[in-house]
Structure formats: C-alpha cells, structure tokens
C-alpha cells in the first residue's frame, strides 16, 4: 500500500497485544526483528506526518519467503492486526487464497474471480500462498491475467488493501521478476527459516499440553529423533509435520486405550514410550 500514513488513533493497546503475540511464537527470531523494523518505520512516518514533514513513499505489501509450515500464515494474520492497530487498515482481517481461488478456466473468468477475492479482502490483508504458481511460460495459462488484475486493483484500492505474497524463496524471486509491476509494489521481503529440531519438539510439547495429554519423557526423546530424521525428507513441512505426527500419535494411543474395559484418567491422558516407538515405525508419518 503506497500512501500517506495517518495517525494511529491511540491504539497502542491492540498494537502491543499483537506484538506480544508475535513475540510469543516459537522461533522466527529474524521474522520478529523484520516486523518490528516495519512497525518502527510506520510509527516514525506517522510522527513525521504529524510534524508536517515530508513522507517518503512507503509500500506495505510484503513477500513472505520460506518452506511450508514455517508460520507464514500465522504471521500474516498478525500483520493484519498490527496494521489495523496502526490505523492503516479498517478491519485487519485475513483472506487466504491460492492459484485456484484466483485463476479461472476461460478468458475473462480470471479477472472476475480475482476481483471478487480482492473485494472480500478490502480493509484487510490478502494472503496469496504459493504466489509463484501464477506465473507460467504457457500462452494458454490465465495466471498472468490474475497478476495483471491484482496489480490494477492494488492501485485502485491502495488505501484499503495489503497483499502478502508467499512461497518458496527462489520461486518468489522468479515471481517478482515475471512482471515489473510486482517488483515495484513488493519492496519488503521477509525470510522464514526452517525450524530447528528443538523448536519443533517444543511445538509438539505445546500441542500435548493444549490438548490435555501427557507424554512420557522417553517418548519425547523418540519424537525428537523422528523429527531429526524427518527434517531431511522432501515432504517435510515444519509445523505441519509436527501436527501430523501428533495426530497420528493420538490415533496410536486411542487404539491401545480403546481395548481397556475401564480406562482411568491416567490411561486416557498418558502417551507411552511404546506409543512413540510405534509411531517411529509408521512409514506414513510424512504423508
């Protein structure tokens, strides 16, 4: 969004809340630093505006570059809340879409679909996952039409819309290079690194607590070993893989406890080392 930045309307409470939520996320330290730099830039620009000083053009559209499951959608939701708290967006909601939500099957259909999605995102953030999939070398592909429509409405609604384009880092570079209009509007790129095994294990432990389970200490070590091996798999998806492992482990636990004639609270809560070992033997855990 390229515009003059207005007063934040004394909304530091919601801003602090959103920044605290960002800070509480596991890992993502470089992402947190970049978002805080962006907030500082916006706030100083607002101070300069109130002081009657000139403002440099500022684009609020962002590129989130990284592998699946690295927290891009979560941070995009917080960006909406932050921009709303700063007075830049009226609603701050997130509309998430991918190629299928923008591209139609015949000439003219794509422009209609893209416009409808944009209108639903007005006042908030339009998050385009795997945005690079809109680019194609085929003359029969309508992805380019979606990009041209998006660029037009980004200009027409520049005071009402923030777009975050997301995807793998290398592919996003190709996406930006595919159209001069994209490179000129997406000035800020934030890189999302893969989580460490320690961070992934912490995510798993959080899921355990949030869902009122208890996992034996030895079982946690087995989970850590699974994650350490899984991170080198081509299907590895960071946080998504963690949730997938957790859900499969619950099925293993349930399959065992279902045979008990009168399970106790402890039986219903406790996940054993044997449960984790069975999970480790599961050949579909990356599926």
mmCIF file of C-alpha atoms in Angstrom:
data_model
loop_
_atom_site.group_PDB
_atom_site.id
_atom_site.type_symbol
_atom_site.label_atom_id
_atom_site.label_comp_id
_atom_site.label_asym_id
_atom_site.label_seq_id
_atom_site.Cartn_x
_atom_site.Cartn_y
_atom_site.Cartn_z
ATOM 1 C CA UNK A 1 0.000 0.000 0.000
ATOM 2 C CA UNK A 2 1.593 3.249 -1.087
ATOM 3 C CA UNK A 3 0.031 6.200 0.690
ATOM 4 C CA UNK A 4 0.379 8.830 3.348
ATOM 5 C CA UNK A 5 0.404 7.272 6.771
ATOM 6 C CA UNK A 6 -2.212 8.597 9.183
ATOM 7 C CA UNK A 7 -2.488 8.858 12.948
ATOM 8 C CA UNK A 8 -2.693 5.556 14.819
ATOM 9 C CA UNK A 9 -5.683 6.839 16.838
ATOM 10 C CA UNK A 10 -4.201 5.978 20.202
ATOM 11 C CA UNK A 11 -4.378 2.241 19.526
ATOM 12 C CA UNK A 12 -1.176 1.186 21.279
ATOM 13 C CA UNK A 13 -3.112 -1.374 23.356
ATOM 14 C CA UNK A 14 -4.038 -3.583 20.366
ATOM 15 C CA UNK A 15 -0.613 -2.968 18.843
ATOM 16 C CA UNK A 16 1.163 -4.131 21.982
ATOM 17 C CA UNK A 17 -1.114 -7.165 22.141
ATOM 18 C CA UNK A 18 -0.339 -8.148 18.528
ATOM 19 C CA UNK A 19 3.398 -7.626 19.017
ATOM 20 C CA UNK A 20 3.326 -9.657 22.226
ATOM 21 C CA UNK A 21 1.557 -12.466 20.359
ATOM 22 C CA UNK A 22 4.217 -12.290 17.669
ATOM 23 C CA UNK A 23 6.956 -12.393 20.285
ATOM 24 C CA UNK A 24 5.417 -15.460 21.919
ATOM 25 C CA UNK A 25 5.674 -17.550 18.737
ATOM 26 C CA UNK A 26 8.272 -20.302 18.807
ATOM 27 C CA UNK A 27 11.409 -19.411 16.839
ATOM 28 C CA UNK A 28 11.110 -16.944 13.931
ATOM 29 C CA UNK A 29 13.567 -14.534 15.532
ATOM 30 C CA UNK A 30 14.631 -12.922 12.249
ATOM 31 C CA UNK A 31 10.983 -12.561 11.213
ATOM 32 C CA UNK A 32 10.144 -10.863 14.504
ATOM 33 C CA UNK A 33 13.010 -8.400 14.009
ATOM 34 C CA UNK A 34 11.876 -7.539 10.483
ATOM 35 C CA UNK A 35 8.272 -6.969 11.575
ATOM 36 C CA UNK A 36 9.393 -4.698 14.406
ATOM 37 C CA UNK A 37 11.543 -2.722 11.949
ATOM 38 C CA UNK A 38 8.490 -2.312 9.751
ATOM 39 C CA UNK A 39 6.407 -1.134 12.708
ATOM 40 C CA UNK A 40 9.116 1.359 13.670
ATOM 41 C CA UNK A 41 9.209 2.716 10.118
ATOM 42 C CA UNK A 42 5.453 3.191 10.090
ATOM 43 C CA UNK A 43 5.359 4.834 13.510
ATOM 44 C CA UNK A 44 8.184 7.257 12.675
ATOM 45 C CA UNK A 45 6.470 8.106 9.392
ATOM 46 C CA UNK A 46 3.307 8.891 11.356
ATOM 47 C CA UNK A 47 5.309 11.138 13.687
ATOM 48 C CA UNK A 48 6.813 12.937 10.693
ATOM 49 C CA UNK A 49 3.370 13.412 9.182
ATOM 50 C CA UNK A 50 2.034 14.939 12.378
ATOM 51 C CA UNK A 51 5.077 17.218 12.475
ATOM 52 C CA UNK A 52 4.362 18.450 8.955
ATOM 53 C CA UNK A 53 7.439 16.790 7.419
ATOM 54 C CA UNK A 54 7.608 15.182 4.001
ATOM 55 C CA UNK A 55 6.960 11.456 3.748
ATOM 56 C CA UNK A 56 8.856 9.035 1.559
ATOM 57 C CA UNK A 57 6.656 6.610 -0.425
ATOM 58 C CA UNK A 58 6.031 3.533 1.698
ATOM 59 C CA UNK A 59 4.791 0.183 0.422
ATOM 60 C CA UNK A 60 3.136 -2.066 2.989
ATOM 61 C CA UNK A 61 2.807 -5.067 0.681
ATOM 62 C CA UNK A 62 5.087 -7.940 1.674
ATOM 63 C CA UNK A 63 6.724 -11.099 0.359
ATOM 64 C CA UNK A 64 6.975 -13.988 2.805
ATOM 65 C CA UNK A 65 9.610 -16.407 1.539
ATOM 66 C CA UNK A 66 10.061 -19.845 3.040
ATOM 67 C CA UNK A 67 9.098 -23.504 3.079
ATOM 68 C CA UNK A 68 5.636 -24.792 4.088
ATOM 69 C CA UNK A 69 4.765 -24.837 7.771
ATOM 70 C CA UNK A 70 7.151 -22.053 8.795
ATOM 71 C CA UNK A 71 4.479 -19.771 10.253
ATOM 72 C CA UNK A 72 3.800 -17.516 7.255
ATOM 73 C CA UNK A 73 0.009 -17.595 7.566
ATOM 74 C CA UNK A 74 0.159 -17.043 11.335
ATOM 75 C CA UNK A 75 2.401 -14.006 10.934
ATOM 76 C CA UNK A 76 0.207 -12.696 8.097
ATOM 77 C CA UNK A 77 -2.779 -12.698 10.472
ATOM 78 C CA UNK A 78 -0.732 -10.723 12.989
ATOM 79 C CA UNK A 79 0.317 -8.252 10.286
ATOM 80 C CA UNK A 80 -3.377 -7.556 9.709
ATOM 81 C CA UNK A 81 -3.884 -6.908 13.418
ATOM 82 C CA UNK A 82 -0.769 -4.708 13.566
ATOM 83 C CA UNK A 83 -1.771 -2.631 10.550
ATOM 84 C CA UNK A 84 -5.253 -2.199 11.975
ATOM 85 C CA UNK A 85 -3.808 -1.086 15.327
ATOM 86 C CA UNK A 86 -1.638 1.445 13.498
ATOM 87 C CA UNK A 87 -4.674 2.868 11.710
ATOM 88 C CA UNK A 88 -3.668 1.599 8.270
ATOM 89 C CA UNK A 89 -6.489 -0.911 7.797
ATOM 90 C CA UNK A 90 -10.107 -0.670 8.936
ATOM 91 C CA UNK A 91 -10.694 -4.373 9.575
ATOM 92 C CA UNK A 92 -7.319 -6.102 9.606
ATOM 93 C CA UNK A 93 -8.837 -9.467 8.661
ATOM 94 C CA UNK A 94 -7.010 -12.057 6.576
ATOM 95 C CA UNK A 95 -8.269 -13.573 3.341
ATOM 96 C CA UNK A 96 -6.132 -16.544 2.313
ATOM 97 C CA UNK A 97 -6.131 -17.711 -1.285
ATOM 98 C CA UNK A 98 -4.012 -19.699 -3.733
ATOM 99 C CA UNK A 99 -3.941 -20.022 -7.506
ATOM 100 C CA UNK A 100 -7.201 -21.974 -7.644
ATOM 101 C CA UNK A 101 -9.033 -19.117 -5.943
ATOM 102 C CA UNK A 102 -7.825 -16.539 -8.459
ATOM 103 C CA UNK A 103 -7.484 -18.260 -11.820
ATOM 104 C CA UNK A 104 -10.489 -19.197 -13.932
ATOM 105 C CA UNK A 105 -10.839 -21.726 -16.706
ATOM 106 C CA UNK A 106 -11.565 -19.402 -19.628
ATOM 107 C CA UNK A 107 -10.808 -15.892 -20.890
ATOM 108 C CA UNK A 108 -12.383 -13.222 -18.679
ATOM 109 C CA UNK A 109 -13.252 -15.582 -15.833
ATOM 110 C CA UNK A 110 -9.956 -14.983 -14.027
ATOM 111 C CA UNK A 111 -10.490 -11.222 -13.772
ATOM 112 C CA UNK A 112 -13.913 -11.794 -12.218
ATOM 113 C CA UNK A 113 -12.628 -14.329 -9.684
ATOM 114 C CA UNK A 114 -9.652 -12.169 -8.731
ATOM 115 C CA UNK A 115 -11.819 -9.073 -8.289
ATOM 116 C CA UNK A 116 -14.242 -10.968 -6.037
ATOM 117 C CA UNK A 117 -11.397 -12.189 -3.829
ATOM 118 C CA UNK A 118 -9.880 -8.710 -3.611
ATOM 119 C CA UNK A 119 -13.212 -7.158 -2.669
ATOM 120 C CA UNK A 120 -13.602 -9.686 0.146
ATOM 121 C CA UNK A 121 -10.179 -8.636 1.461
ATOM 122 C CA UNK A 122 -10.762 -4.873 1.406
ATOM 123 C CA UNK A 123 -9.896 -3.330 4.753
ATOM 124 C CA UNK A 124 -7.580 -6.238 5.491
ATOM 125 C CA UNK A 125 -4.838 -8.489 4.162
ATOM 126 C CA UNK A 126 -4.958 -10.656 1.050
ATOM 127 C CA UNK A 127 -2.556 -13.572 1.592
ATOM 128 C CA UNK A 128 -1.619 -15.376 -1.640
ATOM 129 C CA UNK A 129 0.000 -18.717 -0.863
ATOM 130 C CA UNK A 130 2.342 -20.214 -3.448
ATOM 131 C CA UNK A 131 2.006 -16.966 -5.406
ATOM 132 C CA UNK A 132 4.686 -18.112 -7.841
ATOM 133 C CA UNK A 133 2.196 -20.614 -9.267
ATOM 134 C CA UNK A 134 0.520 -17.682 -11.003
ATOM 135 C CA UNK A 135 3.477 -17.369 -13.374
ATOM 136 C CA UNK A 136 3.726 -19.686 -16.339
ATOM 137 C CA UNK A 137 5.526 -19.901 -19.650
ATOM 138 C CA UNK A 138 2.371 -21.206 -21.351
ATOM 139 C CA UNK A 139 0.395 -18.832 -23.567
ATOM 140 C CA UNK A 140 -2.775 -20.683 -22.595
ATOM 141 C CA UNK A 141 -2.331 -20.082 -18.867
ATOM 142 C CA UNK A 142 -4.507 -17.452 -17.166
ATOM 143 C CA UNK A 143 -2.168 -16.825 -14.246
ATOM 144 C CA UNK A 144 -0.776 -13.735 -15.953
ATOM 145 C CA UNK A 145 -4.321 -12.359 -16.196
ATOM 146 C CA UNK A 146 -4.705 -12.817 -12.443
ATOM 147 C CA UNK A 147 -1.462 -10.914 -11.839
ATOM 148 C CA UNK A 148 -2.489 -8.029 -14.108
ATOM 149 C CA UNK A 149 -5.902 -7.831 -12.420
ATOM 150 C CA UNK A 150 -4.277 -7.940 -8.996
ATOM 151 C CA UNK A 151 -1.895 -5.111 -9.888
ATOM 152 C CA UNK A 152 -4.756 -2.957 -11.172
ATOM 153 C CA UNK A 153 -6.816 -3.382 -8.030
ATOM 154 C CA UNK A 154 -3.801 -2.950 -5.779
ATOM 155 C CA UNK A 155 -3.533 0.512 -7.329
ATOM 156 C CA UNK A 156 -7.277 1.250 -7.301
ATOM 157 C CA UNK A 157 -7.654 0.123 -3.664
ATOM 158 C CA UNK A 158 -4.222 1.146 -2.423
ATOM 159 C CA UNK A 159 -5.721 2.736 0.705
ATOM 160 C CA UNK A 160 -7.805 -0.321 1.576
ATOM 161 C CA UNK A 161 -5.725 -3.382 0.812
ATOM 162 C CA UNK A 162 -2.441 -5.015 1.818
ATOM 163 C CA UNK A 163 -1.208 -8.002 -0.186
ATOM 164 C CA UNK A 164 1.205 -10.601 1.162
ATOM 165 C CA UNK A 165 2.610 -12.970 -1.475
ATOM 166 C CA UNK A 166 4.116 -16.155 -0.057
ATOM 167 C CA UNK A 167 6.092 -19.154 -1.247
ATOM 168 C CA UNK A 168 9.493 -20.778 -1.555
ATOM 169 C CA UNK A 169 12.304 -18.216 -1.661
ATOM 170 C CA UNK A 170 13.765 -18.998 -5.084
ATOM 171 C CA UNK A 171 10.375 -19.306 -6.734
ATOM 172 C CA UNK A 172 9.257 -15.994 -5.220
ATOM 173 C CA UNK A 173 12.271 -14.266 -6.780
ATOM 174 C CA UNK A 174 11.118 -15.591 -10.152
ATOM 175 C CA UNK A 175 7.581 -14.443 -9.377
ATOM 176 C CA UNK A 176 8.699 -10.873 -8.703
ATOM 177 C CA UNK A 177 10.862 -10.845 -11.823
ATOM 178 C CA UNK A 178 7.971 -12.005 -14.016
ATOM 179 C CA UNK A 179 6.279 -8.591 -14.012
ATOM 180 C CA UNK A 180 7.805 -5.137 -13.375
ATOM 181 C CA UNK A 181 4.669 -4.095 -11.505
ATOM 182 C CA UNK A 182 5.202 -6.818 -8.903
ATOM 183 C CA UNK A 183 8.775 -5.818 -8.155
ATOM 184 C CA UNK A 184 7.772 -2.175 -7.732
ATOM 185 C CA UNK A 185 4.972 -2.915 -5.272
ATOM 186 C CA UNK A 186 6.560 -5.629 -3.141
ATOM 187 C CA UNK A 187 9.505 -3.790 -1.627
ATOM 188 C CA UNK A 188 9.884 -5.791 1.590
ATOM 189 C CA UNK A 189 10.794 -9.485 1.678
ATOM 190 C CA UNK A 190 10.780 -11.413 4.947
ATOM 191 C CA UNK A 191 12.515 -14.790 5.026
ATOM 192 C CA UNK A 192 11.052 -17.636 7.092
ATOM 193 C CA UNK A 193 13.727 -20.157 8.021
ATOM 194 C CA UNK A 194 13.027 -23.823 8.757
ATOM 195 C CA UNK A 195 12.535 -24.561 12.451
ATOM 196 C CA UNK A 196 15.267 -26.312 14.417
ATOM 197 C CA UNK A 197 14.603 -29.745 15.911
ATOM 198 C CA UNK A 198 14.483 -28.142 19.362
ATOM 199 C CA UNK A 199 11.826 -25.674 18.210
ATOM 200 C CA UNK A 200 9.820 -28.425 16.521
ATOM 201 C CA UNK A 201 9.955 -30.516 19.698
ATOM 202 C CA UNK A 202 8.727 -27.528 21.699
ATOM 203 C CA UNK A 203 5.797 -27.175 19.275
ATOM 204 C CA UNK A 204 4.967 -30.840 19.851
ATOM 205 C CA UNK A 205 5.086 -30.406 23.626
ATOM 206 C CA UNK A 206 2.791 -27.385 23.359
ATOM 207 C CA UNK A 207 0.245 -29.468 21.441
ATOM 208 C CA UNK A 208 0.410 -32.093 24.187
ATOM 209 C CA UNK A 209 -0.356 -29.545 26.909
ATOM 210 C CA UNK A 210 -3.015 -27.699 24.888
ATOM 211 C CA UNK A 211 -4.910 -30.939 24.288
ATOM 212 C CA UNK A 212 -4.684 -32.224 27.881
ATOM 213 C CA UNK A 213 -2.352 -35.149 27.285
ATOM 214 C CA UNK A 214 0.854 -36.208 28.998
ATOM 215 C CA UNK A 215 3.771 -37.742 27.134
ATOM 216 C CA UNK A 216 6.414 -39.794 28.912
ATOM 217 C CA UNK A 217 9.872 -38.236 28.940
ATOM 218 C CA UNK A 218 11.325 -41.131 26.992
ATOM 219 C CA UNK A 219 8.598 -40.733 24.387
ATOM 220 C CA UNK A 220 9.567 -37.091 23.854
ATOM 221 C CA UNK A 221 13.093 -38.216 23.006
ATOM 222 C CA UNK A 222 11.672 -40.648 20.442
ATOM 223 C CA UNK A 223 9.614 -37.800 18.927
ATOM 224 C CA UNK A 224 12.728 -35.641 18.784
ATOM 225 C CA UNK A 225 14.567 -38.423 16.942
ATOM 226 C CA UNK A 226 11.677 -38.762 14.477
ATOM 227 C CA UNK A 227 11.741 -35.018 13.792
ATOM 228 C CA UNK A 228 15.517 -35.003 13.391
ATOM 229 C CA UNK A 229 15.239 -37.641 10.682
ATOM 230 C CA UNK A 230 12.102 -36.202 9.108
ATOM 231 C CA UNK A 231 13.601 -32.742 8.527
ATOM 232 C CA UNK A 232 15.663 -34.150 5.657
ATOM 233 C CA UNK A 233 12.634 -35.640 3.891
ATOM 234 C CA UNK A 234 11.409 -33.797 0.782
ATOM 235 C CA UNK A 235 7.864 -33.891 2.190
ATOM 236 C CA UNK A 236 8.911 -32.258 5.472
ATOM 237 C CA UNK A 237 6.633 -29.320 6.297
ATOM 238 C CA UNK A 238 7.901 -27.942 9.611
ATOM 239 C CA UNK A 239 4.941 -27.122 11.879
ATOM 240 C CA UNK A 240 2.526 -29.058 9.678
ATOM 241 C CA UNK A 241 4.666 -32.163 10.088
ATOM 242 C CA UNK A 242 4.630 -31.696 13.868
ATOM 243 C CA UNK A 243 0.841 -31.569 13.910
ATOM 244 C CA UNK A 244 0.673 -34.584 11.615
ATOM 245 C CA UNK A 245 2.911 -36.557 13.989
ATOM 246 C CA UNK A 246 0.834 -35.510 16.983
ATOM 247 C CA UNK A 247 -2.444 -36.568 15.353
ATOM 248 C CA UNK A 248 -1.010 -39.950 14.326
ATOM 249 C CA UNK A 249 0.303 -40.472 17.860
ATOM 250 C CA UNK A 250 -3.178 -39.794 19.257
ATOM 251 C CA UNK A 251 -4.569 -42.492 16.981
ATOM 252 C CA UNK A 252 -1.975 -44.964 18.240
ATOM 253 C CA UNK A 253 -2.792 -44.033 21.851
ATOM 254 C CA UNK A 254 -6.542 -44.320 21.230
ATOM 255 C CA UNK A 255 -6.174 -47.669 19.506
ATOM 256 C CA UNK A 256 -4.403 -49.010 22.597
ATOM 257 C CA UNK A 257 -6.688 -47.483 25.234
ATOM 258 C CA UNK A 258 -9.891 -48.447 23.416
ATOM 259 C CA UNK A 259 -9.245 -52.066 24.433
ATOM 260 C CA UNK A 260 -9.306 -51.205 28.153
ATOM 261 C CA UNK A 261 -12.513 -52.272 29.894
ATOM 262 C CA UNK A 262 -12.461 -49.334 32.309
ATOM 263 C CA UNK A 263 -9.674 -46.849 31.455
ATOM 264 C CA UNK A 264 -8.598 -44.412 34.150
ATOM 265 C CA UNK A 265 -7.959 -40.688 33.720
ATOM 266 C CA UNK A 266 -4.272 -41.554 33.621
ATOM 267 C CA UNK A 267 -4.864 -44.090 30.834
ATOM 268 C CA UNK A 268 -6.803 -41.516 28.823
ATOM 269 C CA UNK A 269 -4.081 -38.890 29.192
ATOM 270 C CA UNK A 270 -0.764 -40.744 29.168
ATOM 271 C CA UNK A 271 1.108 -41.434 25.943
ATOM 272 C CA UNK A 272 3.806 -44.022 26.499
ATOM 273 C CA UNK A 273 7.240 -44.694 25.083
ATOM 274 C CA UNK A 274 5.775 -47.733 23.313
ATOM 275 C CA UNK A 275 3.211 -45.468 21.614
ATOM 276 C CA UNK A 276 6.028 -43.233 20.350
ATOM 277 C CA UNK A 277 8.080 -46.218 19.197
ATOM 278 C CA UNK A 278 5.085 -47.478 17.210
ATOM 279 C CA UNK A 279 4.827 -44.019 15.651
ATOM 280 C CA UNK A 280 8.507 -44.214 14.711
ATOM 281 C CA UNK A 281 7.800 -47.445 12.842
ATOM 282 C CA UNK A 282 4.918 -45.843 10.934
ATOM 283 C CA UNK A 283 6.005 -45.485 7.285
ATOM 284 C CA UNK A 284 3.231 -42.942 6.578
ATOM 285 C CA UNK A 285 4.202 -40.253 9.099
ATOM 286 C CA UNK A 286 5.340 -37.910 6.346
ATOM 287 C CA UNK A 287 2.176 -38.458 4.358
#
